[in-house]
Tab-separated table of C-alpha atoms in Angstrom:
chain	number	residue	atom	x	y	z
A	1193	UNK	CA	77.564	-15.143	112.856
A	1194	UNK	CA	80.581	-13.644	111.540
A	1195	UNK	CA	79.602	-11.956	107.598
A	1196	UNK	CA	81.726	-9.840	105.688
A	1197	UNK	CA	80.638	-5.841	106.018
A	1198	UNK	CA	77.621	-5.198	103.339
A	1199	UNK	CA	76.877	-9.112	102.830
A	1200	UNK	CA	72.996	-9.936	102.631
A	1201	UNK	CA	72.730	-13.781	103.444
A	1202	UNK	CA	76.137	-14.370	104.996
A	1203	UNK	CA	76.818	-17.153	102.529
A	1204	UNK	CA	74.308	-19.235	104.411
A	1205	UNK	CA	71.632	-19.851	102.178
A	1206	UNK	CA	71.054	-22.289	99.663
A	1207	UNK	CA	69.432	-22.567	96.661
A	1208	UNK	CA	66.794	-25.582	98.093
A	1209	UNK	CA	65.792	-23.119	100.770
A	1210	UNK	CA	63.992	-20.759	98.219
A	1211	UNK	CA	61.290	-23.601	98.325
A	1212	UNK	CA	61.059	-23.338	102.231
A	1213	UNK	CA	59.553	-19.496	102.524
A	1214	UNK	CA	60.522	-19.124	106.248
A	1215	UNK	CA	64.135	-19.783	105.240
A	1216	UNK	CA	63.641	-17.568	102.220
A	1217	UNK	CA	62.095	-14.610	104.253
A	1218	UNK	CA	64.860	-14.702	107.197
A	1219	UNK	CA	67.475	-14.474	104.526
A	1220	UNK	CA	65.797	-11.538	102.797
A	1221	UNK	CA	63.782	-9.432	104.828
A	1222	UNK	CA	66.495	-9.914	107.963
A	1223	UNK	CA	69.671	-9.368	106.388
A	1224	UNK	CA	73.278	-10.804	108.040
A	1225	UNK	CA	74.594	-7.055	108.147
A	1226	UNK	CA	71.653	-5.523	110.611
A	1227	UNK	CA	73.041	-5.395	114.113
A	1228	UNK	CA	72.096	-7.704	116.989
A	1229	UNK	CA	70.427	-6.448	119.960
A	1230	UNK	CA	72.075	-5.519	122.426
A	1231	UNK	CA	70.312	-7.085	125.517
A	1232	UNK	CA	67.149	-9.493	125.889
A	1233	UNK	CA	65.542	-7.088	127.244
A	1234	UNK	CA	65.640	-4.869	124.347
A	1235	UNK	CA	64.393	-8.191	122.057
A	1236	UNK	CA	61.228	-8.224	124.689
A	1237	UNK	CA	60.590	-4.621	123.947
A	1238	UNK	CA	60.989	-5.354	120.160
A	1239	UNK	CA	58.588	-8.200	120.082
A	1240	UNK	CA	55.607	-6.452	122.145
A	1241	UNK	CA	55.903	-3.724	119.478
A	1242	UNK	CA	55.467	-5.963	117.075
A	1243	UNK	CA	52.306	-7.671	118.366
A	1244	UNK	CA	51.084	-4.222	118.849
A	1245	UNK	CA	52.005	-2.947	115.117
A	1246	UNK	CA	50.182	-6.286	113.807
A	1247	UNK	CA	47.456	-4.964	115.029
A	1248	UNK	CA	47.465	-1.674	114.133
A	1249	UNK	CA	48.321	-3.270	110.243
A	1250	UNK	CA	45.925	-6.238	110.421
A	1251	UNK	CA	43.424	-3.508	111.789
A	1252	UNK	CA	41.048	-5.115	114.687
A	1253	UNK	CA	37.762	-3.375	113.742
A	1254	UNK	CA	38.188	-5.611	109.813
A	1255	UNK	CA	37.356	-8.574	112.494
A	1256	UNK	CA	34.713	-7.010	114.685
A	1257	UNK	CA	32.919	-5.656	111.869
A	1258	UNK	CA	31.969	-8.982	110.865
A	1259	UNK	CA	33.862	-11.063	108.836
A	1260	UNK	CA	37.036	-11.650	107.243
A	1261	UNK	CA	37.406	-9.706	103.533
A	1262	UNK	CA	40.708	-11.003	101.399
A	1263	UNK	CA	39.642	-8.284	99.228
A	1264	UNK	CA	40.073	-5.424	101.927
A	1265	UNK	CA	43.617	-7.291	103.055
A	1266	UNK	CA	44.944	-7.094	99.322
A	1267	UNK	CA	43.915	-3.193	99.470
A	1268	UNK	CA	45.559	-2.337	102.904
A	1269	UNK	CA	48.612	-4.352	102.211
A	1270	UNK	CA	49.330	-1.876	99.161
A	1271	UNK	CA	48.144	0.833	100.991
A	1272	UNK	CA	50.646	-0.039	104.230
A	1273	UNK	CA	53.330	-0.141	101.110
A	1274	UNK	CA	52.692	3.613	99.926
A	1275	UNK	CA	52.698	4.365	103.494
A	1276	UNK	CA	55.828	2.607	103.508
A	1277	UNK	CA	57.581	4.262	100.916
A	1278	UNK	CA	56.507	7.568	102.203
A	1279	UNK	CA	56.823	7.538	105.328
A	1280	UNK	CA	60.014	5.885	106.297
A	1281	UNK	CA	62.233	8.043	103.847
A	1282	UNK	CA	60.972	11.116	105.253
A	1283	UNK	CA	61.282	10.149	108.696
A	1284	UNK	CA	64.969	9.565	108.250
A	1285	UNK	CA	65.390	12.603	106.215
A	1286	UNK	CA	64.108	14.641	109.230
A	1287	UNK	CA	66.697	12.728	111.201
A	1288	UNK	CA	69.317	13.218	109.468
A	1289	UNK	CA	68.845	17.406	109.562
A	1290	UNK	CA	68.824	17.245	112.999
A	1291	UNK	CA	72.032	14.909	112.838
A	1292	UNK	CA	73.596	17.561	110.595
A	1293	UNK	CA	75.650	18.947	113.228
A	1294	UNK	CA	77.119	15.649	114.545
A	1295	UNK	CA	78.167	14.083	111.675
A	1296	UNK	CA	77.672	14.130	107.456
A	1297	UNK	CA	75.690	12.100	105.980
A	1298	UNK	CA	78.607	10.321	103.964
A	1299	UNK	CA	79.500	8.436	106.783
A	1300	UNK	CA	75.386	6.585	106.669
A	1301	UNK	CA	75.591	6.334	102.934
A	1302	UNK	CA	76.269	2.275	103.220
A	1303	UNK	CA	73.268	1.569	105.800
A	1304	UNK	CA	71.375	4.198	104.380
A	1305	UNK	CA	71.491	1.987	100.878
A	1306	UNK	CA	70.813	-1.349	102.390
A	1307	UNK	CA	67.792	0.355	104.492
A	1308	UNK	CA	66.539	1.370	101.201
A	1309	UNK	CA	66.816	-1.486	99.162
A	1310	UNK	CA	65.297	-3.611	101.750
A	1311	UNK	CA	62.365	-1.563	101.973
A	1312	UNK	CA	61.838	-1.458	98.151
A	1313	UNK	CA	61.987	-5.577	98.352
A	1314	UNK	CA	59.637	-6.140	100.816
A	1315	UNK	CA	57.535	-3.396	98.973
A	1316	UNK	CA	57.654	-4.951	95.726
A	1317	UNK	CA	57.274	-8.522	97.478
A	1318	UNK	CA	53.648	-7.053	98.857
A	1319	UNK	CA	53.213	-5.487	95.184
A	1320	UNK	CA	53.707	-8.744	92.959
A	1321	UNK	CA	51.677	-11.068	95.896
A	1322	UNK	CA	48.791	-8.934	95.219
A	1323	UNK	CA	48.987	-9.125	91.782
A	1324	UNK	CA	49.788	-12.848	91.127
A	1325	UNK	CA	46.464	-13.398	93.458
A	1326	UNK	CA	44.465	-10.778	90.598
A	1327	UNK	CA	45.732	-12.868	87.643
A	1328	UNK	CA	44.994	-16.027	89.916
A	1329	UNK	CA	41.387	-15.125	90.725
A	1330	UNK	CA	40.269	-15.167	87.028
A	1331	UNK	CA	42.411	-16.767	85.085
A	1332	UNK	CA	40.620	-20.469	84.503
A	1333	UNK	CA	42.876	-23.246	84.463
A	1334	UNK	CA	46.279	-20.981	84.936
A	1335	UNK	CA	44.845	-20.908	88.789
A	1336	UNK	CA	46.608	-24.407	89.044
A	1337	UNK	CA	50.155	-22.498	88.293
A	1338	UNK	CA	49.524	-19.232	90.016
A	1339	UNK	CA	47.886	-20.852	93.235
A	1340	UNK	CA	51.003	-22.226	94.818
A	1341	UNK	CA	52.671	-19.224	93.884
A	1342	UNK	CA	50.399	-17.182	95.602
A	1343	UNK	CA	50.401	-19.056	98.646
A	1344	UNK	CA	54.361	-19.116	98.712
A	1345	UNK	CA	54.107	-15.777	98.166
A	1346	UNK	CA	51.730	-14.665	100.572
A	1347	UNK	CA	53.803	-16.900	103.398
A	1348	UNK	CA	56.917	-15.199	102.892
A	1349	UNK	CA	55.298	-11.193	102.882
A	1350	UNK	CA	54.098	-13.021	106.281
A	1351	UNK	CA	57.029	-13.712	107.456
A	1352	UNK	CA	58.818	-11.145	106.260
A	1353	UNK	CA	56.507	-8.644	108.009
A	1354	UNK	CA	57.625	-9.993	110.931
A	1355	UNK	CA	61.433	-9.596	110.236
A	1356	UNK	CA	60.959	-6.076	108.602
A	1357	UNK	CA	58.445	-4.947	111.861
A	1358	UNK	CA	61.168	-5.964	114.319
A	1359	UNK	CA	64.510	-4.790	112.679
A	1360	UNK	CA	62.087	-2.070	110.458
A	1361	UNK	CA	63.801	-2.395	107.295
A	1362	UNK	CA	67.425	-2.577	108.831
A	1363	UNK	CA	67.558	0.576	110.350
A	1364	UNK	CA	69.471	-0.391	113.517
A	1365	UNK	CA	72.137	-0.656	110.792
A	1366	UNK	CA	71.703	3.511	110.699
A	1367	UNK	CA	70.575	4.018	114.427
A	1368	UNK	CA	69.548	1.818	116.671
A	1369	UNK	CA	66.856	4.207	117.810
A	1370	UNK	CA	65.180	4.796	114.604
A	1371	UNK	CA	63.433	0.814	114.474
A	1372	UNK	CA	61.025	2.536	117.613
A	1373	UNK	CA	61.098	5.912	116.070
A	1374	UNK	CA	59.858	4.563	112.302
A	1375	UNK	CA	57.446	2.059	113.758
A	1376	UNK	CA	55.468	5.046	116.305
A	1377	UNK	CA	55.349	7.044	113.457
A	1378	UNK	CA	53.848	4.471	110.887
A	1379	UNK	CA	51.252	3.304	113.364
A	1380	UNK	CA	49.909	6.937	114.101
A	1381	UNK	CA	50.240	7.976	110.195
A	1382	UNK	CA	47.558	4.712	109.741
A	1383	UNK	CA	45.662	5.715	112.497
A	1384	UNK	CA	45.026	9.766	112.258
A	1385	UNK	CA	43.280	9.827	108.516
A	1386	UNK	CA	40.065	7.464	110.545
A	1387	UNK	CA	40.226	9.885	112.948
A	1388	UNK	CA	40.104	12.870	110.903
A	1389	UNK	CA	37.975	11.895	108.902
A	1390	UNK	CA	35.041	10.333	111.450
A	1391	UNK	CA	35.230	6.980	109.852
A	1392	UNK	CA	35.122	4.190	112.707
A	1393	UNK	CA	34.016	1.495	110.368
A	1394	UNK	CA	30.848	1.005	111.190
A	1395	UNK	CA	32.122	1.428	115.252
A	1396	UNK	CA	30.826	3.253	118.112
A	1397	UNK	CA	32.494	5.696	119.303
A	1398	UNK	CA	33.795	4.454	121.741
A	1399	UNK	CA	35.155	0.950	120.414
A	1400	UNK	CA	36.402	2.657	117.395
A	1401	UNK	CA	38.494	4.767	119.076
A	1402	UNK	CA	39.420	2.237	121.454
A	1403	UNK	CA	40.508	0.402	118.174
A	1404	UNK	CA	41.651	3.057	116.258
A	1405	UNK	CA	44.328	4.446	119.168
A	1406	UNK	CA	44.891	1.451	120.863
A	1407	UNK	CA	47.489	0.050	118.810
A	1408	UNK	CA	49.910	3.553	118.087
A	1409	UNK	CA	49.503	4.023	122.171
A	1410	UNK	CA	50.806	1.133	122.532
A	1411	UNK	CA	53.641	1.184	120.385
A	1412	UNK	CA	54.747	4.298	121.395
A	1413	UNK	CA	54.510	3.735	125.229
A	1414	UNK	CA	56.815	0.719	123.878
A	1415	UNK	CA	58.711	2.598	121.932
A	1416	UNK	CA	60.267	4.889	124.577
A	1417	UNK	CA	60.350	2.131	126.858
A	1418	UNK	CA	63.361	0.837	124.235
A	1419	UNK	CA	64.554	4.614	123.375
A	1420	UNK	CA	64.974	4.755	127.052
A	1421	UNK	CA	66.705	1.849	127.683
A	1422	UNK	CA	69.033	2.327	125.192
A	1423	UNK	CA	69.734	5.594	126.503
A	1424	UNK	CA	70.231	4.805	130.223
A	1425	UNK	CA	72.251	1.414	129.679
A	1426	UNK	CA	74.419	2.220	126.354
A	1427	UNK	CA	74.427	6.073	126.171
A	1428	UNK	CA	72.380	6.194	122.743
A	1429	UNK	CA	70.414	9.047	122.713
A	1430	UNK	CA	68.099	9.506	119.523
A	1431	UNK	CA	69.148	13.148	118.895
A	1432	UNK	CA	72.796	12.070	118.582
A	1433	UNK	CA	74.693	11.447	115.188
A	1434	UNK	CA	75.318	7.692	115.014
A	1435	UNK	CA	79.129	8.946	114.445
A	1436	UNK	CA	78.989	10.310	118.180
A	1437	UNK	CA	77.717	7.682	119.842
A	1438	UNK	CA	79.719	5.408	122.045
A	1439	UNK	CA	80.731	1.999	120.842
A	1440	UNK	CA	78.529	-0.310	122.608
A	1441	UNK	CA	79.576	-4.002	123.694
A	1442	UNK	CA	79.461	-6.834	121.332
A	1443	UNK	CA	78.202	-10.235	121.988
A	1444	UNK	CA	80.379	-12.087	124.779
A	1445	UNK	CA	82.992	-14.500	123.097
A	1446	UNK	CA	81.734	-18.145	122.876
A	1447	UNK	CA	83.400	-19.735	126.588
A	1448	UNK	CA	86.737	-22.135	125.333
A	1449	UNK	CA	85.792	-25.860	126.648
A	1450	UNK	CA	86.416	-26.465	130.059
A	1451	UNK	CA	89.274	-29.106	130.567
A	1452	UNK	CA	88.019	-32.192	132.426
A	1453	UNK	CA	89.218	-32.249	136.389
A	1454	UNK	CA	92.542	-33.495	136.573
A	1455	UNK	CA	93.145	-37.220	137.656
A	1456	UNK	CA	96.427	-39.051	138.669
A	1457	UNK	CA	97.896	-41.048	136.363
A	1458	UNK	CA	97.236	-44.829	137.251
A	1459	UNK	CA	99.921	-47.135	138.079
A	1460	UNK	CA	103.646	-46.577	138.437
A	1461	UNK	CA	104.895	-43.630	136.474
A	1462	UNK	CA	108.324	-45.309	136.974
A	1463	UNK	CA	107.316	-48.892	135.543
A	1464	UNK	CA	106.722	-50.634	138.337
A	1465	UNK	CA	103.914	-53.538	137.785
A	1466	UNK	CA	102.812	-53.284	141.132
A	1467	UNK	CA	101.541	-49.802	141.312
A	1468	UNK	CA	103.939	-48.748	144.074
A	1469	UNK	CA	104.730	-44.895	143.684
A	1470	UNK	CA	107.756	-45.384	145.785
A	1471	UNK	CA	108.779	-48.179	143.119
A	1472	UNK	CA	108.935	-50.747	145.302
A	1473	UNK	CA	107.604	-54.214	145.451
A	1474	UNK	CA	105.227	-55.180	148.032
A	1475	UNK	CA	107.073	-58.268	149.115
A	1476	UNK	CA	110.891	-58.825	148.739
A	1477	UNK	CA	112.199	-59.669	145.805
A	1478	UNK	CA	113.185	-63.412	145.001
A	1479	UNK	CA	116.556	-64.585	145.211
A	1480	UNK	CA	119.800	-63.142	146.272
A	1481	UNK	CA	120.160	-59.328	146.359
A	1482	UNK	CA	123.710	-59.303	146.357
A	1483	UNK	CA	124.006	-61.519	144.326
A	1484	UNK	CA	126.679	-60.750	140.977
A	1485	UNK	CA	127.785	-57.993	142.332
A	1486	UNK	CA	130.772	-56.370	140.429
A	1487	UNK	CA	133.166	-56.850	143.037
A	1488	UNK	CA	132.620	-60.468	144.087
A	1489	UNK	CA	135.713	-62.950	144.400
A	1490	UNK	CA	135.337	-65.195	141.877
A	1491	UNK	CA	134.834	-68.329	144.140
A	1492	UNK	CA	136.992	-69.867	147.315
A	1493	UNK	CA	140.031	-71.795	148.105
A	1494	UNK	CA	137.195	-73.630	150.423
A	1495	UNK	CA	135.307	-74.167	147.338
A	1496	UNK	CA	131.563	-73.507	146.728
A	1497	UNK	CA	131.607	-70.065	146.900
A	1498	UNK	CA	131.080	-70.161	150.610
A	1499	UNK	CA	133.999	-69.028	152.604
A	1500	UNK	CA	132.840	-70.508	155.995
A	1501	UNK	CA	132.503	-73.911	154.001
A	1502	UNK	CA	134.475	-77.102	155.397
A	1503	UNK	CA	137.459	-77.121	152.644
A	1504	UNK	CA	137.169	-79.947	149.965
A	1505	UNK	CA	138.530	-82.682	150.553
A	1506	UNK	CA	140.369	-82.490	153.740
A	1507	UNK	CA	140.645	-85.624	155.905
């Protein structure tokens, strides 16, 4: 999809597919300007990470604990946020001092932006779902106004958590290395305060640190599986200034239609009704072919036109 430089939809949505929150979430939480991957293999990697990170967000032990509390979502989702917002601007700070040396940070300053305002809309997304679900828990007969909201609300942070998990908030735009880098980080920042702390949630020990460091293993084994791809295959190397990195390959051009097989033209290219490509008739033509010539005698003195014809009238 072709998009001018810095555009955010590509022109491509409308205003009837704010109703429709998948539509709504692809054209907001994946942006047209973040970079395609650069092999299917690298989409793979991207989507077991994900699977992994939803766990690691949804949190597995909420589940084996024994039941299902809305209450506790609504709490970790603005929790993951301030993690969010912490987290992901000092992990590119860091990489940008040890980028110093390739490159200055002037050259980033457009990605850098859209990275940031992406993050601070899926943020304030989470922020206003989980307040439009406060006002609709005890607000009487406003619940009938705020309850679709909430649902349309809570369906596209859904789906935008799976946009902003796989591209992680448009940092391929930056580096295509820093989507692995930011989500290994994240899932380990979520994970270390249960282990410092002791709490396992009402675990053993042993499940709760099977659940607690289950998911950031994961996604970091992942992780360098696609940092180490990219490395071998394109020459990206995580250390290196985006500046200094070689161009990789865009998407192959769309193939041009292939021309149908060529077939003979049918019938006589010369005019002949009878198909002959040598023009000729497949029986002899009727009548006399010598017939008007240019340089026949204009009749006989033996009359008829026939000169070995009796003469006329002789006794």
């Amino acid at each position: 999809m072709a998009t001018r430089q810095g555009s955010w939809t590509g022109g491509t949505l409308e205003p009837r597919d704010w109703l429709r929150p998948k539509q709504a979430a692809r054209a907001v939480f994946h942006p047209a300007w973040i970079p395609d991957s650069l092999d299917p293999a690298v989409d793979t990697l991207k989507k077991v990470r994900l699977i992994a990170g939803t766990i690691a967000a949804v949190g597995v032990y909420t589940f084996v604990e024994g039941g299902f509390a809305f209450d506790e979502v609504l709490e970790n989702m603005l929790t993951a946020s301030a993690v969010l917002l912490f987290i992901t601007p000092l992990t590119v700070g860091v990489m940008l001092y040890v980028w110093r040396r390739g490159g200055t940070v002037r050259a980033l300053r457009v990605p850098l932006l859209n990275s940031l305002k992406l993050l601070l809309a899926f943020v304030g997304t989470i922020v206003l779902t989980v307040l439009v679900w406060r006002l609709a828990g005890g607000a009487g007969f406003l619940v009938l106004l705020l309850a679709p909201l909430a649902l349309w609300l809570t369906t596209l942070v859904i789906r935008g958590a799976v946009h902003v998990s796989g591209n992680f908030f448009g940092t391929a735009g930056v580096h295509r290395c820093l989507p692995p880098l930011l989500a290994t980080v994240t899932t380990w920042l979520m994970a270390i305060p249960d282990l410092v702390t002791g709490d396992l949630h009402g675990l053993s020990l042993t499940m709760g640190v099977v659940f607690i460091l289950g998911a950031p293993l994961t996604v970091t084994g992942i992780a360098l599986l696609e940092m180490g791809r990219l490395k071998q295959r394109y020459g990206i190397r995580l250390a290196a200034h985006p500046a200094t990195l070689p161009q990789v390959p865009g998407p192959p051009p769309p193939m041009p239609p292939t021309a149908p097989p060529y077939i003979p033209q049918q019938g006589n290219p010369y005019g002949n009704p009878y198909g002959n490509p040598y023009g000729h008739a497949p029986y002899p033509p009727q009548g006399n072919p010598y017939g008007n010539a240019p340089y026949a005698p204009q009749g006989t003195p033996y009359g008829n036109g026939n000169p070995y014809a009796p003469p006329q009238g002789n006794a």
